mmCIF file of N, CA and C in Angstrom:
data_model
loop_
_atom_site.group_PDB
_atom_site.id
_atom_site.type_symbol
_atom_site.label_atom_id
_atom_site.label_comp_id
_atom_site.label_asym_id
_atom_site.label_seq_id
_atom_site.Cartn_x
_atom_site.Cartn_y
_atom_site.Cartn_z
ATOM 1 N N MET A 18 10.635 213.715 22.345
ATOM 2 C CA MET A 18 11.008 213.477 20.951
ATOM 3 C C MET A 18 11.804 214.656 20.387
ATOM 4 N N ALA A 19 11.328 215.859 20.631
ATOM 5 C CA ALA A 19 12.013 217.050 20.118
ATOM 6 C C ALA A 19 13.435 217.145 20.677
ATOM 7 N N LYS A 20 13.574 216.773 21.948
ATOM 8 C CA LYS A 20 14.904 216.824 22.577
ATOM 9 C C LYS A 20 15.868 215.889 21.862
ATOM 10 N N GLU A 21 15.375 214.708 21.526
ATOM 11 C CA GLU A 21 16.215 213.723 20.833
ATOM 12 C C GLU A 21 16.670 214.257 19.480
ATOM 13 N N LEU A 22 15.736 214.908 18.769
ATOM 14 C CA LEU A 22 16.059 215.473 17.456
ATOM 15 C C LEU A 22 17.098 216.574 17.579
ATOM 16 N N GLU A 23 16.929 217.434 18.576
ATOM 17 C CA GLU A 23 17.890 218.527 18.795
ATOM 18 C C GLU A 23 19.278 217.953 19.063
ATOM 19 N N LYS A 24 19.303 216.918 19.898
ATOM 20 C CA LYS A 24 20.561 216.273 20.256
ATOM 21 C C LYS A 24 21.237 215.688 19.013
ATOM 22 N N ALA A 25 20.439 215.002 18.205
ATOM 23 C CA ALA A 25 20.966 214.379 16.995
ATOM 24 C C ALA A 25 21.488 215.437 16.025
ATOM 25 N N LYS A 26 20.756 216.539 15.900
ATOM 26 C CA LYS A 26 21.154 217.619 14.996
ATOM 27 C C LYS A 26 22.479 218.226 15.455
ATOM 28 N N ALA A 27 22.596 218.468 16.748
ATOM 29 C CA ALA A 27 23.821 219.041 17.307
ATOM 30 C C ALA A 27 25.005 218.105 17.053
ATOM 31 N N THR A 28 24.770 216.820 17.232
ATOM 32 C CA THR A 28 25.822 215.829 17.016
ATOM 33 C C THR A 28 26.265 215.814 15.560
ATOM 34 N N MET A 29 25.302 215.901 14.654
ATOM 35 C CA MET A 29 25.611 215.915 13.224
ATOM 36 C C MET A 29 26.424 217.148 12.855
ATOM 37 N N GLU A 30 26.026 218.301 13.392
ATOM 38 C CA GLU A 30 26.738 219.548 13.104
ATOM 39 C C GLU A 30 28.173 219.479 13.607
ATOM 40 N N LYS A 31 28.332 218.915 14.802
ATOM 41 C CA LYS A 31 29.660 218.773 15.389
ATOM 42 C C LYS A 31 30.525 217.859 14.511
ATOM 43 N N ALA A 32 29.931 216.758 14.089
ATOM 44 C CA ALA A 32 30.649 215.800 13.251
ATOM 45 C C ALA A 32 31.056 216.435 11.925
ATOM 46 N N GLU A 33 30.167 217.252 11.368
ATOM 47 C CA GLU A 33 30.457 217.915 10.097
ATOM 48 C C GLU A 33 31.632 218.871 10.244
ATOM 49 N N LYS A 34 31.663 219.605 11.358
ATOM 50 C CA LYS A 34 32.771 220.534 11.613
ATOM 51 C C LYS A 34 34.080 219.770 11.726
ATOM 52 N N GLU A 35 34.055 218.663 12.455
ATOM 53 C CA GLU A 35 35.262 217.849 12.626
ATOM 54 C C GLU A 35 35.735 217.316 11.278
ATOM 55 N N TYR A 36 34.759 216.900 10.463
ATOM 56 C CA TYR A 36 35.078 216.354 9.143
ATOM 57 C C TYR A 36 35.734 217.408 8.261
ATOM 58 N N ARG A 37 35.178 218.608 8.279
ATOM 59 C CA ARG A 37 35.745 219.704 7.477
ATOM 60 C C ARG A 37 37.158 220.023 7.934
ATOM 61 N N LYS A 38 37.346 220.028 9.257
ATOM 62 C CA LYS A 38 38.667 220.317 9.821
ATOM 63 C C LYS A 38 39.669 219.265 9.330
ATOM 64 N N ALA A 39 39.237 218.012 9.361
ATOM 65 C CA ALA A 39 40.099 216.915 8.925
ATOM 66 C C ALA A 39 40.451 217.052 7.447
ATOM 67 N N CYS A 40 39.480 217.456 6.635
ATOM 68 C CA CYS A 40 39.726 217.635 5.199
ATOM 69 C C CYS A 40 40.738 218.748 4.966
ATOM 70 N N ASP A 41 40.598 219.841 5.718
ATOM 71 C CA ASP A 41 41.535 220.958 5.588
ATOM 72 C C ASP A 41 42.948 220.515 5.965
ATOM 73 N N LEU A 42 43.044 219.749 7.048
ATOM 74 C CA LEU A 42 44.350 219.260 7.485
ATOM 75 C C LEU A 42 44.958 218.362 6.418
ATOM 76 N N ASN A 43 44.113 217.528 5.824
ATOM 77 C CA ASN A 43 44.572 216.611 4.788
ATOM 78 C C ASN A 43 45.127 217.384 3.598
ATOM 79 N N LYS A 44 44.434 218.446 3.200
ATOM 80 C CA LYS A 44 44.891 219.276 2.078
ATOM 81 C C LYS A 44 46.232 219.923 2.412
ATOM 82 N N LEU A 45 46.342 220.438 3.639
ATOM 83 C CA LEU A 45 47.590 221.066 4.070
ATOM 84 C C LEU A 45 48.729 220.053 4.035
ATOM 85 N N TRP A 46 48.455 218.846 4.524
ATOM 86 C CA TRP A 46 49.459 217.796 4.564
ATOM 87 C C TRP A 46 49.924 217.442 3.161
ATOM 88 N N GLN A 47 48.989 217.365 2.207
ATOM 89 C CA GLN A 47 49.351 217.053 0.826
ATOM 90 C C GLN A 47 50.237 218.138 0.237
ATOM 91 N N LYS A 48 49.901 219.402 0.505
ATOM 92 C CA LYS A 48 50.710 220.520 0.009
ATOM 93 C C LYS A 48 52.111 220.446 0.593
ATOM 94 N N PHE A 49 52.182 220.163 1.882
ATOM 95 C CA PHE A 49 53.468 220.060 2.556
ATOM 96 C C PHE A 49 54.306 218.944 1.945
ATOM 97 N N ARG A 50 53.668 217.792 1.715
ATOM 98 C CA ARG A 50 54.368 216.647 1.141
ATOM 99 C C ARG A 50 54.904 216.955 -0.245
ATOM 100 N N GLU A 51 54.066 217.603 -1.058
ATOM 101 C CA GLU A 51 54.500 217.966 -2.413
ATOM 102 C C GLU A 51 55.694 218.909 -2.361
ATOM 103 N N ALA A 52 55.612 219.913 -1.490
ATOM 104 C CA ALA A 52 56.699 220.881 -1.352
ATOM 105 C C ALA A 52 57.966 220.180 -0.874
ATOM 106 N N TYR A 53 57.813 219.258 0.059
ATOM 107 C CA TYR A 53 58.953 218.535 0.611
ATOM 108 C C TYR A 53 59.610 217.659 -0.454
ATOM 109 N N CYS A 54 58.780 216.982 -1.252
ATOM 110 C CA CYS A 54 59.309 216.144 -2.337
ATOM 111 C C CYS A 54 60.080 216.994 -3.336
ATOM 112 N N ALA A 55 59.537 218.150 -3.676
ATOM 113 C CA ALA A 55 60.200 219.059 -4.612
ATOM 114 C C ALA A 55 61.538 219.504 -4.028
ATOM 115 N N TYR A 56 61.539 219.784 -2.733
ATOM 116 C CA TYR A 56 62.763 220.212 -2.051
ATOM 117 C C TYR A 56 63.822 219.111 -2.105
ATOM 118 N N LEU A 57 63.399 217.874 -1.860
ATOM 119 C CA LEU A 57 64.333 216.751 -1.884
ATOM 120 C C LEU A 57 64.932 216.559 -3.269
ATOM 121 N N LYS A 58 64.116 216.716 -4.298
ATOM 122 C CA LYS A 58 64.610 216.569 -5.669
ATOM 123 C C LYS A 58 65.647 217.637 -5.986
ATOM 124 N N LYS A 59 65.407 218.860 -5.502
ATOM 125 C CA LYS A 59 66.354 219.960 -5.731
ATOM 126 C C LYS A 59 67.662 219.714 -4.988
ATOM 127 N N ALA A 60 67.558 219.131 -3.811
ATOM 128 C CA ALA A 60 68.728 218.922 -2.961
ATOM 129 C C ALA A 60 69.702 217.906 -3.558
ATOM 130 N N LYS A 61 69.210 216.996 -4.379
ATOM 131 C CA LYS A 61 70.069 215.945 -4.938
ATOM 132 C C LYS A 61 71.097 216.469 -5.908
#
């Protein structure tokens, strides 16, 4: 039983790290998009 709990906990921690990484990437992508849109408006 304890082994199963340890396994589940490790899996949850891994998933949380992946989720945080994805959120950070999403924020970066939004910043990039905003900057790119601003650049396009200036270029016109």
